CSV table of C-alpha atoms and ligand atoms in Angstrom, one decimal:
chain,number,residue,atom,x,y,z
A,810,MET,CA,16.0,-9.7,-25.4
A,811,LYS,CA,12.3,-9.4,-25.0
A,812,THR,CA,12.0,-11.6,-21.9
A,813,ILE,CA,12.2,-9.7,-18.6
A,814,ILE,CA,13.6,-12.0,-15.9
A,815,GLU,CA,13.8,-11.8,-12.1
A,816,PRO,CA,17.1,-9.9,-11.6
A,817,PHE,CA,18.2,-12.1,-8.8
A,818,LYS,CA,18.9,-15.8,-8.1
A,819,ILE,CA,17.6,-17.7,-5.1
A,820,LYS,CA,20.0,-18.5,-2.3
A,821,MET,CA,17.6,-19.6,0.5
A,822,VAL,CA,14.1,-21.1,0.2
A,823,GLU,CA,11.1,-21.4,2.4
A,824,PRO,CA,8.8,-24.4,1.7
A,825,ILE,CA,5.1,-23.7,1.2
A,826,LYS,CA,2.5,-26.3,1.9
A,827,MET,CA,-0.1,-27.8,-0.5
A,828,THR,CA,-3.4,-28.6,1.1
A,829,THR,CA,-6.4,-30.7,-0.2
A,830,ARG,CA,-9.7,-29.1,-0.9
A,831,GLU,CA,-11.2,-31.0,2.0
A,832,GLN,CA,-8.6,-29.5,4.4
A,833,ARG,CA,-9.2,-26.1,3.0
A,834,ASN,CA,-13.0,-26.5,3.5
A,835,ASN,CA,-12.3,-27.2,7.2
A,836,ILE,CA,-9.8,-24.4,7.5
A,837,VAL,CA,-12.1,-21.8,6.0
A,838,LEU,CA,-15.0,-22.9,8.3
A,839,ALA,CA,-12.8,-22.7,11.4
A,840,ALA,CA,-11.7,-19.2,10.3
A,841,GLY,CA,-15.3,-18.0,9.9
A,842,HIS,CA,-14.7,-17.4,6.2
A,843,ASN,CA,-12.3,-14.6,6.9
A,844,PRO,CA,-8.9,-14.9,5.3
A,845,PHE,CA,-7.3,-12.8,8.0
A,846,LEU,CA,-8.2,-15.6,10.5
A,847,ILE,CA,-6.5,-18.4,8.5
A,848,ARG,CA,-3.0,-19.5,9.8
A,849,ALA,CA,-0.3,-18.4,7.3
A,850,GLU,CA,1.1,-21.9,7.2
A,851,ASP,CA,-2.2,-23.1,5.7
A,852,VAL,CA,-1.8,-20.7,2.8
A,853,LEU,CA,0.0,-21.8,-0.4
A,854,ILE,CA,0.4,-18.3,-2.1
A,855,ASP,CA,-0.1,-15.4,0.2
A,856,LEU,CA,-1.2,-12.2,-1.5
A,857,LEU,CA,-2.8,-10.6,1.5
A,858,THR,CA,-0.3,-7.8,1.5
A,859,ASP,CA,3.0,-6.5,0.1
A,860,SER,CA,3.8,-5.0,3.5
A,861,GLY,CA,6.6,-6.5,5.5
A,862,THR,CA,6.6,-9.6,3.3
A,863,SER,CA,9.5,-8.8,1.0
A,864,SER,CA,12.6,-11.1,0.6
A,865,MET,CA,15.7,-9.3,1.8
A,866,SER,CA,18.8,-9.4,-0.2
A,867,ASP,CA,22.1,-11.0,0.8
A,868,ARG,CA,23.4,-7.4,1.3
A,869,GLN,CA,20.5,-6.6,3.6
A,870,TRP,CA,21.2,-9.7,5.7
A,871,ALA,CA,24.9,-8.6,5.8
A,872,GLU,CA,23.8,-5.2,7.1
A,873,LEU,CA,21.7,-6.9,9.8
A,874,MET,CA,24.8,-8.7,11.0
A,875,MET,CA,26.6,-5.3,11.2
A,876,GLY,CA,23.9,-3.4,12.9
A,877,ASP,CA,25.0,-1.2,15.7
A,878,GLU,CA,22.7,-1.6,18.7
A,879,SER,CA,23.8,1.5,20.7
A,880,TYR,CA,21.0,3.2,22.4
A,881,ALA,CA,22.0,6.7,21.3
A,882,GLY,CA,23.9,7.8,18.2
A,883,SER,CA,24.1,4.3,16.6
A,884,ARG,CA,26.2,4.0,13.4
A,885,SER,CA,23.2,2.3,11.8
A,886,TYR,CA,21.0,5.3,12.4
A,887,PHE,CA,23.5,7.6,10.6
A,888,LYS,CA,23.5,5.3,7.7
A,889,PHE,CA,19.7,5.4,7.7
A,890,GLU,CA,19.6,9.2,8.0
A,891,GLU,CA,22.2,9.8,5.3
A,892,THR,CA,20.4,7.5,2.8
A,893,ILE,CA,17.0,9.0,3.4
A,894,ARG,CA,18.4,12.6,3.3
A,895,ASP,CA,20.1,11.7,0.0
A,896,ILE,CA,16.9,10.4,-1.6
A,897,THR,CA,14.4,12.9,-0.2
A,898,GLY,CA,16.5,16.0,0.5
A,899,TYR,CA,14.6,16.4,3.8
A,900,GLU,CA,16.5,17.7,6.9
A,901,TYR,CA,15.0,15.9,9.9
A,902,ILE,CA,14.8,12.0,9.7
A,903,ILE,CA,12.8,10.4,12.5
A,904,PRO,CA,12.7,6.6,12.6
A,905,THR,CA,9.4,4.9,13.6
A,906,HIS,CA,8.4,1.2,14.1
A,907,GLN,CA,6.1,1.4,11.0
A,908,GLY,CA,4.2,3.8,8.8
A,909,ARG,CA,1.2,4.3,11.0
A,910,ALA,CA,3.5,5.4,13.9
A,911,ALA,CA,4.8,8.2,11.7
A,912,GLU,CA,1.2,9.1,10.9
A,913,ARG,CA,0.2,9.1,14.5
A,914,ILE,CA,3.1,11.4,15.5
A,915,LEU,CA,2.6,13.8,12.5
A,916,PHE,CA,-1.2,14.3,13.1
A,917,SER,CA,-0.9,14.5,16.9
A,918,ILE,CA,1.4,17.5,16.6
A,919,THR,CA,-0.3,19.3,13.7
A,920,THR,CA,-4.0,18.5,13.6
A,921,LYS,CA,-6.8,19.7,15.7
A,922,GLU,CA,-10.6,19.1,15.9
A,923,GLY,CA,-12.4,20.4,12.8
A,924,ASP,CA,-9.3,20.4,10.6
A,925,ILE,CA,-9.4,19.1,7.0
A,926,ILE,CA,-6.6,17.2,5.3
A,927,PRO,CA,-7.0,16.6,1.5
A,928,ASN,CA,-5.2,13.7,-0.2
A,929,ASN,CA,-5.7,11.8,-3.5
A,930,THR,CA,-7.0,8.8,-1.4
A,931,HIS,CA,-6.1,8.3,2.3
A,932,PHE,CA,-5.0,4.8,3.2
A,933,ASP,CA,-7.1,3.3,6.0
A,934,THR,CA,-4.5,3.9,8.8
A,935,THR,CA,-3.9,7.5,7.6
A,936,ARG,CA,-7.6,8.2,7.6
A,937,ALA,CA,-8.0,6.5,11.0
A,938,ASN,CA,-5.2,8.6,12.6
A,939,ILE,CA,-6.7,11.8,11.2
A,940,GLU,CA,-10.1,10.9,12.4
A,941,TYR,CA,-8.7,10.0,15.8
A,942,ASN,CA,-7.7,13.7,16.1
A,943,LYS,CA,-11.3,14.6,15.2
A,944,ALA,CA,-10.3,16.0,11.8
A,945,LEU,CA,-11.6,15.2,8.3
A,946,ALA,CA,-9.7,13.0,5.9
A,947,LEU,CA,-10.8,14.2,2.5
A,948,ASP,CA,-10.3,12.0,-0.6
A,949,LEU,CA,-10.0,14.1,-3.8
A,950,VAL,CA,-8.7,11.7,-6.4
A,951,THR,CA,-10.0,12.5,-10.0
A,952,ALA,CA,-13.2,11.0,-11.2
A,953,GLU,CA,-11.3,8.8,-13.7
A,954,GLY,CA,-9.2,7.6,-10.9
A,955,ARG,CA,-12.3,6.1,-9.2
A,956,ASP,CA,-13.4,4.3,-12.3
A,957,PRO,CA,-11.9,0.8,-12.6
A,958,GLU,CA,-12.4,0.6,-16.4
A,959,THR,CA,-10.8,3.9,-17.7
A,960,ARG,CA,-7.3,3.2,-19.1
A,961,LEU,CA,-5.1,6.3,-18.2
A,962,PRO,CA,-1.5,6.6,-17.2
A,963,PHE,CA,-1.9,8.5,-14.0
A,964,LYS,CA,-5.1,7.5,-12.3
A,965,GLY,CA,-3.7,8.4,-8.9
A,966,ASN,CA,-3.8,12.1,-9.7
A,967,ILE,CA,-5.6,14.4,-7.3
A,968,ASP,CA,-8.3,16.7,-8.6
A,969,ILE,CA,-6.4,20.0,-8.5
A,970,GLU,CA,-9.6,22.0,-9.2
A,971,ALA,CA,-11.3,20.4,-6.2
A,972,VAL,CA,-8.3,21.2,-4.0
A,973,GLY,CA,-8.5,24.8,-5.2
A,974,LYS,CA,-12.1,25.0,-4.3
A,975,LEU,CA,-11.4,23.6,-0.9
A,976,LEU,CA,-8.7,26.2,-0.2
A,977,GLU,CA,-11.0,29.0,-1.4
A,978,GLY,CA,-13.9,28.0,0.7
A,979,THR,CA,-12.2,27.1,4.0
A,980,SER,CA,-10.3,29.1,6.6
A,981,LEU,CA,-6.7,28.2,5.9
A,982,SER,CA,-6.0,27.7,9.6
A,983,ARG,CA,-8.1,24.6,9.4
A,984,ILE,CA,-5.9,23.0,6.7
A,985,PRO,CA,-2.6,21.9,8.5
A,986,MET,CA,-1.3,20.2,5.4
A,987,GLY,CA,-2.2,18.7,2.0
A,988,MET,CA,-1.1,15.1,1.2
A,989,MET,CA,-0.4,12.8,-1.7
A,990,THR,CA,-0.2,9.0,-1.5
A,991,VAL,CA,2.3,7.6,-4.0
A,992,THR,CA,1.2,5.2,-5.4
A,993,ASN,CA,-2.5,5.4,-4.5
A,994,ASN,CA,-3.0,2.1,-2.7
A,995,ALA,CA,-6.7,2.5,-1.7
A,996,SER,CA,-7.6,3.2,-5.3
A,997,GLY,CA,-6.0,0.5,-7.6
A,998,GLY,CA,-2.3,1.2,-6.7
A,999,GLN,CA,-2.3,3.9,-9.4
A,1000,PRO,CA,0.6,6.4,-9.9
A,1001,VAL,CA,0.6,10.2,-9.7
A,1002,SER,CA,2.3,12.2,-12.4
A,1003,MET,CA,5.1,14.7,-11.7
A,1004,ALA,CA,2.9,17.4,-13.3
A,1005,ASN,CA,0.1,16.7,-10.8
A,1006,ILE,CA,2.6,16.7,-7.9
A,1007,ARG,CA,4.0,20.0,-9.1
A,1008,ALA,CA,0.6,21.6,-9.4
A,1009,MET,CA,-0.5,20.4,-6.0
A,1010,SER,CA,2.8,21.8,-4.5
A,1011,GLU,CA,2.3,25.2,-6.2
A,1012,LEU,CA,-1.3,25.5,-5.1
A,1013,LEU,CA,-0.7,24.6,-1.4
A,1014,HIS,CA,2.5,26.7,-1.2
A,1015,SER,CA,0.7,29.7,-2.7
A,1016,LYS,CA,-1.4,29.6,0.5
A,1017,GLY,CA,1.4,28.7,2.8
A,1018,ILE,CA,0.2,25.2,3.4
A,1019,PRO,CA,2.7,22.4,3.9
A,1020,PHE,CA,2.7,19.4,1.4
A,1021,ILE,CA,3.4,15.9,2.8
A,1022,PHE,CA,3.8,12.7,0.9
A,1023,ASP,CA,2.6,9.3,2.0
A,1024,ALA,CA,5.7,7.7,0.4
A,1025,CYS,CA,5.2,4.0,1.0
A,1026,ARG,CA,5.6,3.1,-2.7
A,1027,PHE,CA,7.5,6.1,-3.9
A,1028,ALA,CA,10.0,4.2,-6.1
A,1029,GLU,CA,7.2,2.4,-8.0
A,1030,ASN,CA,5.6,5.8,-8.6
A,1031,CYS,CA,8.9,7.1,-9.9
A,1032,TYR,CA,9.2,4.2,-12.3
A,1033,PHE,CA,5.8,5.0,-13.7
A,1034,ILE,CA,6.9,8.6,-14.2
A,1035,LYS,CA,10.0,7.5,-16.0
A,1036,THR,CA,8.1,5.2,-18.3
A,1037,ARG,CA,4.9,7.2,-18.8
A,1038,GLU,CA,5.6,10.9,-18.5
A,1039,PRO,CA,7.4,12.7,-21.3
A,1040,GLY,CA,10.8,14.2,-20.3
A,1041,TYR,CA,11.7,11.6,-17.7
A,1042,GLU,CA,12.7,8.7,-19.8
A,1043,ASP,CA,16.4,9.4,-19.5
A,1044,LYS,CA,16.5,10.3,-15.8
A,1045,SER,CA,17.5,7.9,-13.1
A,1046,LEU,CA,14.9,6.8,-10.6
A,1047,LYS,CA,16.9,8.5,-7.8
A,1048,ASP,CA,16.8,11.8,-9.7
A,1049,ILE,CA,13.1,11.5,-10.3
A,1050,ALA,CA,12.6,10.7,-6.6
A,1051,ARG,CA,14.7,13.7,-5.6
A,1052,GLU,CA,12.6,16.0,-7.9
A,1053,MET,CA,9.4,14.6,-6.5
A,1054,PHE,CA,10.3,15.0,-2.9
A,1055,SER,CA,11.6,18.5,-3.6
A,1056,TYR,CA,8.0,19.7,-4.2
A,1057,GLY,CA,7.0,18.6,-0.7
A,1058,ASP,CA,7.9,19.5,2.8
A,1059,GLY,CA,8.2,16.0,4.2
A,1060,CYS,CA,6.9,12.5,4.1
A,1061,THR,CA,5.6,9.6,6.1
A,1062,MET,CA,6.9,6.2,5.1
A,1063,SER,CA,6.3,2.5,5.8
A,1064,ALA,CA,9.7,0.8,5.1
A,1065,LYS,CA,7.7,-2.4,4.9
A,1066,LYS,CA,6.9,-1.6,1.3
A,1067,ASP,CA,9.5,0.2,-0.9
A,1068,ALA,CA,12.5,-0.4,1.4
A,1069,PHE,CA,12.3,-4.3,1.4
A,1070,ALA,CA,12.2,-4.4,5.2
A,1071,ASN,CA,10.1,-6.7,7.3
A,1072,MET,CA,9.5,-3.8,9.8
A,1073,GLY,CA,10.1,-0.1,10.1
A,1074,GLY,CA,9.2,3.3,8.9
A,1075,PHE,CA,10.0,7.0,9.3
A,1076,LEU,CA,8.8,10.6,9.3
A,1077,ALA,CA,11.0,13.0,7.3
A,1078,LEU,CA,10.4,16.8,7.7
A,1079,ASN,CA,12.0,20.1,6.8
A,1080,ASN,CA,10.2,22.2,9.4
A,1081,LYS,CA,12.3,22.4,12.6
A,1082,GLU,CA,9.4,23.2,14.9
A,1083,TRP,CA,7.4,20.2,13.7
A,1084,ALA,CA,10.5,18.0,13.9
A,1085,ASP,CA,11.3,19.0,17.5
A,1086,LYS,CA,7.7,18.3,18.6
A,1087,ALA,CA,7.8,15.0,16.7
A,1088,LYS,CA,11.0,13.9,18.4
A,1089,THR,CA,9.5,14.7,21.9
A,1090,LEU,CA,6.5,12.5,21.1
A,1091,LEU,CA,8.8,9.9,19.6
A,1092,ILE,CA,10.8,9.6,22.8
A,1093,LEU,CA,7.6,9.3,24.8
A,1094,THR,CA,6.1,6.4,22.9
A,1095,GLU,CA,8.6,4.9,20.3
A,1096,GLY,CA,12.1,5.4,21.6
A,1097,PHE,CA,15.1,7.7,21.4
A,1098,SER,CA,15.4,9.8,18.2
A,1099,THR,CA,18.2,7.7,16.8
A,1100,TYR,CA,16.3,4.4,16.9
A,1101,GLY,CA,12.5,5.2,17.2
A,1102,GLY,CA,11.4,1.7,18.2
A,1103,LEU,CA,13.6,-0.2,15.8
A,1104,ALA,CA,16.7,-2.3,16.4
A,1105,GLY,CA,19.9,-0.8,14.9
A,1106,ARG,CA,20.1,-3.8,12.5
A,1107,ASP,CA,16.6,-2.8,11.2
A,1108,LEU,CA,17.8,0.7,10.4
A,1109,ALA,CA,20.8,-0.7,8.6
A,1110,ALA,CA,18.7,-3.1,6.5
A,1111,ILE,CA,16.3,-0.3,5.6
A,1112,ALA,CA,19.1,1.9,4.4
A,1113,GLN,CA,20.4,-0.9,2.2
A,1114,GLY,CA,16.8,-1.7,0.9
A,1115,LEU,CA,16.2,2.0,0.0
A,1116,LYS,CA,19.3,1.8,-2.3
A,1117,GLU,CA,18.1,-1.5,-3.9
A,1118,ILE,CA,14.6,-0.3,-4.6
A,1119,LEU,CA,15.9,2.4,-6.9
A,1120,GLU,CA,17.7,-0.1,-9.2
A,1121,GLU,CA,16.1,0.0,-12.5
A,1122,ASP,CA,16.4,-3.7,-13.4
A,1123,TYR,CA,14.5,-4.5,-10.2
A,1124,MET,CA,11.8,-2.0,-10.9
A,1125,GLN,CA,11.4,-3.0,-14.5
A,1126,TYR,CA,10.9,-6.6,-13.4
A,1127,ARG,CA,8.6,-5.5,-10.5
A,1128,VAL,CA,6.2,-3.5,-12.7
A,1129,ARG,CA,6.3,-5.9,-15.6
A,1130,SER,CA,5.5,-8.9,-13.4
A,1131,THR,CA,2.5,-7.2,-11.8
A,1132,ALA,CA,1.3,-6.3,-15.3
A,1133,TYR,CA,1.9,-9.9,-16.4
A,1134,LEU,CA,-0.6,-11.0,-13.8
A,1135,GLY,CA,-3.1,-8.3,-14.8
A,1136,ASP,CA,-2.8,-8.9,-18.6
A,1137,ASN,CA,-3.3,-12.6,-18.2
A,1138,LEU,CA,-6.3,-12.2,-15.9
A,1139,GLU,CA,-7.8,-10.0,-18.6
A,1140,ARG,CA,-7.0,-12.6,-21.2
A,1141,VAL,CA,-9.0,-15.3,-19.2
A,1142,GLY,CA,-11.9,-13.0,-18.7
A,1143,VAL,CA,-11.4,-11.8,-15.2
A,1144,PRO,CA,-12.2,-8.0,-14.9
A,1145,THR,CA,-9.6,-6.0,-13.1
A,1146,PHE,CA,-8.9,-2.3,-12.2
A,1147,VAL,CA,-6.9,-1.1,-15.2
A,1148,PRO,CA,-4.2,-0.3,-15.9
A,1149,ALA,CA,-2.2,-2.5,-13.6
A,1150,GLY,CA,-0.7,-0.7,-10.5
A,1151,GLY,CA,2.7,-1.3,-9.2
A,1152,HIS,CA,2.2,-3.6,-6.2
A,1153,ALA,CA,-1.1,-5.3,-6.8
A,1154,ILE,CA,-3.8,-6.3,-9.2
A,1155,TYR,CA,-7.3,-5.5,-8.0
A,1156,ILE,CA,-10.1,-7.8,-9.3
A,1157,ASP,CA,-13.4,-6.0,-9.9
A,1158,ALA,CA,-15.8,-8.4,-8.1
A,1159,LYS,CA,-18.8,-6.2,-9.0
A,1160,ARG,CA,-18.2,-6.9,-12.7
A,1161,MET,CA,-17.1,-10.5,-12.3
A,1162,LEU,CA,-20.0,-11.5,-10.1
A,1163,PRO,CA,-22.8,-9.2,-11.2
A,1164,HIS,CA,-25.4,-11.6,-9.7
A,1165,ILE,CA,-24.2,-10.9,-6.2
A,1166,PRO,CA,-25.4,-7.5,-4.9
A,1167,PRO,CA,-23.0,-5.4,-2.8
A,1168,LYS,CA,-24.9,-6.3,0.4
A,1169,HIS,CA,-24.0,-9.9,-0.2
A,1170,LEU,CA,-20.3,-9.0,-0.3
A,1171,PRO,CA,-19.1,-10.2,-3.7
A,1172,GLY,CA,-15.5,-9.4,-2.9
A,1173,GLN,CA,-15.5,-11.5,0.3
A,1174,ALA,CA,-17.2,-14.4,-1.6
A,1175,LEU,CA,-14.4,-14.3,-4.2
A,1176,CYS,CA,-11.6,-14.2,-1.6
A,1177,VAL,CA,-13.1,-17.3,0.1
A,1178,GLU,CA,-13.6,-19.1,-3.3
A,1179,LEU,CA,-10.0,-18.3,-4.3
A,1180,TYR,CA,-8.7,-19.9,-1.1
A,1181,LEU,CA,-10.9,-23.0,-1.5
A,1182,GLU,CA,-9.9,-23.4,-5.2
A,1183,ALA,CA,-6.1,-23.1,-4.8
A,1184,GLY,CA,-5.0,-22.1,-1.3
A,1185,ILE,CA,-4.4,-18.5,-2.4
A,1186,ARG,CA,-5.1,-15.7,0.1
A,1187,ALA,CA,-6.2,-12.2,-1.1
A,1188,VAL,CA,-7.9,-9.3,0.6
A,1189,GLU,CA,-11.3,-7.8,0.1
A,1190,ILE,CA,-11.3,-4.0,-0.5
A,1191,GLY,CA,-15.0,-3.4,-0.8
A,1192,SER,CA,-18.1,-3.2,1.3
A,1193,VAL,CA,-16.5,-5.3,4.1
A,1194,MET,CA,-13.5,-3.0,4.5
A,1195,PHE,CA,-15.1,0.4,3.5
A,1196,GLY,CA,-18.9,-0.1,3.9
A,1197,LYS,CA,-20.8,0.1,7.2
A,1198,THR,CA,-24.1,-0.5,8.9
A,1199,ASP,CA,-25.9,2.8,9.5
A,1200,ALA,CA,-26.0,3.2,13.3
A,1201,GLU,CA,-29.4,4.8,13.2
A,1202,THR,CA,-31.4,3.0,10.5
A,1203,GLY,CA,-29.4,-0.3,10.5
A,1204,ASP,CA,-29.2,-0.1,6.7
A,1205,PHE,CA,-26.3,-1.5,4.8
A,1206,VAL,CA,-24.1,1.2,3.3
A,1207,PRO,CA,-21.8,-0.2,0.5
A,1208,GLY,CA,-18.2,0.7,-0.2
A,1209,GLN,CA,-17.2,2.7,-3.3
A,1210,ASN,CA,-16.0,-0.4,-5.2
A,1211,GLU,CA,-16.1,-4.2,-4.7
A,1212,LEU,CA,-12.4,-5.1,-5.2
A,1213,VAL,CA,-10.3,-8.1,-4.4
A,1214,ARG,CA,-6.6,-7.1,-4.0
A,1215,LEU,CA,-3.9,-9.6,-5.1
A,1216,ALA,CA,-0.9,-7.8,-3.5
A,1217,LEU,CA,2.5,-9.1,-4.6
A,1218,PRO,CA,5.3,-9.4,-2.0
A,1219,ARG,CA,8.6,-8.1,-3.4
A,1220,ARG,CA,11.1,-10.6,-4.8
A,1221,VAL,CA,9.1,-13.5,-3.3
A,1222,TYR,CA,7.1,-15.3,-6.1
A,1223,THR,CA,8.2,-16.4,-9.6
A,1224,GLN,CA,6.4,-16.4,-12.9
A,1225,SER,CA,5.1,-20.0,-12.4
A,1226,HIS,CA,3.4,-18.8,-9.2
A,1227,MET,CA,1.7,-16.1,-11.2
A,1228,ASP,CA,0.7,-18.8,-13.8
A,1229,TYR,CA,-0.8,-20.9,-11.0
A,1230,ILE,CA,-2.8,-17.8,-9.7
A,1231,ILE,CA,-4.1,-17.1,-13.3
A,1232,GLU,CA,-5.2,-20.7,-13.7
A,1233,ALA,CA,-7.0,-20.7,-10.4
A,1234,LEU,CA,-8.9,-17.5,-11.3
A,1235,GLU,CA,-9.7,-18.9,-14.8
A,1236,ASN,CA,-11.3,-21.9,-13.2
A,1237,LEU,CA,-13.3,-19.7,-10.9
A,1238,SER,CA,-14.3,-17.5,-13.8
A,1239,LYS,CA,-15.7,-20.6,-15.6
A,1240,ARG,CA,-18.0,-21.4,-12.8
A,1241,LYS,CA,-18.6,-17.9,-11.5
A,1242,ASP,CA,-22.4,-18.1,-11.9
A,1243,GLU,CA,-22.5,-20.8,-9.2
A,1244,ILE,CA,-20.6,-18.6,-6.6
A,1245,ARG,CA,-23.0,-17.4,-3.8
A,1246,GLY,CA,-22.9,-14.3,-1.8
A,1247,MET,CA,-22.0,-14.0,1.9
A,1248,GLN,CA,-23.4,-12.4,5.0
A,1249,PHE,CA,-21.9,-11.3,8.4
A,1250,ASP,CA,-22.2,-13.8,11.2
A,1251,TYR,CA,-20.3,-11.5,13.6
A,1252,GLU,CA,-19.8,-7.9,12.5
A,1253,ALA,CA,-16.9,-6.1,14.3
A,1254,PRO,CA,-17.7,-2.5,15.3
A,1255,ILE,CA,-14.6,-1.0,13.6
A,1256,LEU,CA,-12.1,-2.1,10.9
A,1257,ARG,CA,-14.5,-4.9,10.1
A,1258,HIS,CA,-12.3,-6.8,7.7
A,1259,PHE,CA,-9.8,-8.0,10.4
A,1260,THR,CA,-12.1,-9.9,12.8
A,1261,SER,CA,-15.6,-10.3,11.4
A,1262,THR,CA,-16.9,-13.7,10.5
A,1263,PHE,CA,-19.2,-14.7,7.6
A,1264,SER,CA,-21.3,-17.5,6.1
A,1265,TRP,CA,-22.7,-18.2,2.7
A,1266,VAL,CA,-26.1,-16.7,1.8
B,1306,F0G,N1,0.0,4.3,3.8
B,1306,F0G,C1,-0.2,3.4,2.8
B,1306,F0G,C2,-0.5,3.9,1.5
B,1306,F0G,C3,-0.2,2.1,3.1
B,1306,F0G,O1,-0.4,1.2,2.1
B,1306,F0G,C4,0.1,1.6,4.4
B,1306,F0G,C5,0.1,0.2,4.7
B,1306,F0G,C6,0.3,2.6,5.4
B,1306,F0G,C7,0.3,3.9,5.1
B,1306,F0G,C8,0.6,2.2,6.9
B,1306,F0G,O2,1.9,1.6,7.0
B,1306,F0G,O3,1.4,-0.7,7.8
B,1306,F0G,O4,3.7,0.3,8.1
B,1306,F0G,O5,1.8,1.1,9.4
B,1306,F0G,N2,-0.4,-0.7,4.0
B,1306,F0G,C9,-0.5,-2.1,4.1
B,1306,F0G,C10,-1.3,-2.8,3.0
B,1306,F0G,C11,-0.9,-2.6,5.5
B,1306,F0G,O6,-1.5,-4.0,3.1
B,1306,F0G,O7,-1.6,-2.1,2.1
B,1306,F0G,P1,2.2,0.5,8.1
């Protein structure tokens, strides 16, 4: 059979609400033209994030009912620990309430002022947690990986030569670790090859530097290795994951992504000294080391989710349905970051709306128009999120790209939802010359995308 179907059937549904264009006009005005400030119940199809928005399976719900809520030594924790150890091979498994809590703990115990941490591309919370410790978060993704238009299988790869130069030119005591984000969310959701991971591991370890994964979407990355990298086609996703993690010394993880959980995360480490320090900090701010700010039932649901994410039927459907959206947007003339990533399609607003200069925020304009057109919510990843106003000169500093991310929650929407999104964007594409730019009304001092407000130029 050529048709790839959703490998599940629907047992429970949640209604979504249609609105009229007039209602959406009022909603957008009240929200200051910022999709983050729209109430979720006023959104028809919500593509703001794939984080914490997954549908859990009947088995995960069953695990919730069987969660053990003991303060110390809960049965659910041991299930969680055993599952993560089995997949990653790491010794110390530290639960946290979400990914950024694992990041905060890791950098608090390892990173000091003036340190440098290289990564393919740091996600914004990772960068912020490193910068909070007065260290430098360095993005060293390859040049092709930055280019939305080059079609290559592993555009998440790190520039090994650049990492080599960094290690040659810097005192090694200033590099507490090297990192790799799989898949590379801040740059098109692109995967990293096993060869690149191996090369990074060899390079760091030759200098005695630990190698840590940001593993939020590790299973999607493993599926791309299986289908794109010679030698992996006959291996199971779990075996690929085990090999990948074996090149590192630990990982941070948001279970809100590739564990189908609505909340949760963890830090996994091999180094006992780091793990002991992490557990002390965990107890101070998150909770005892066998729950880390999560309910026992959450730990149990995550353990079950981590098993389901490595099922090949699921991952084939996942990656294929993301590509379906990407391929069809290309067909109707909407330029996207290619090839399609695992969890999202990123529209290239710079190419779609060339008449709007970056300072008039083409990505933000497209997000607002998409909501007005069809009640679809997306997120700008461009000059609003990553640009800034220069504190001294007051000049506008643009972001690297002007992207609009359509993130796909796991197991939530069907192919007809995708067709609806494609039709909405085709309509917008037909009248794209009429779309105007935007300007800040209120500019938040940090993390501008969450709370700033805008108006049409
Ligand atoms: N690392 C990556 C690569 C992420 O994508 C995220 C979250 C985090 C770390 C932080 O995890 O949210 O559990 O604290 N990404 C979400 C997104 C928010 O929409 O891409 P968290």
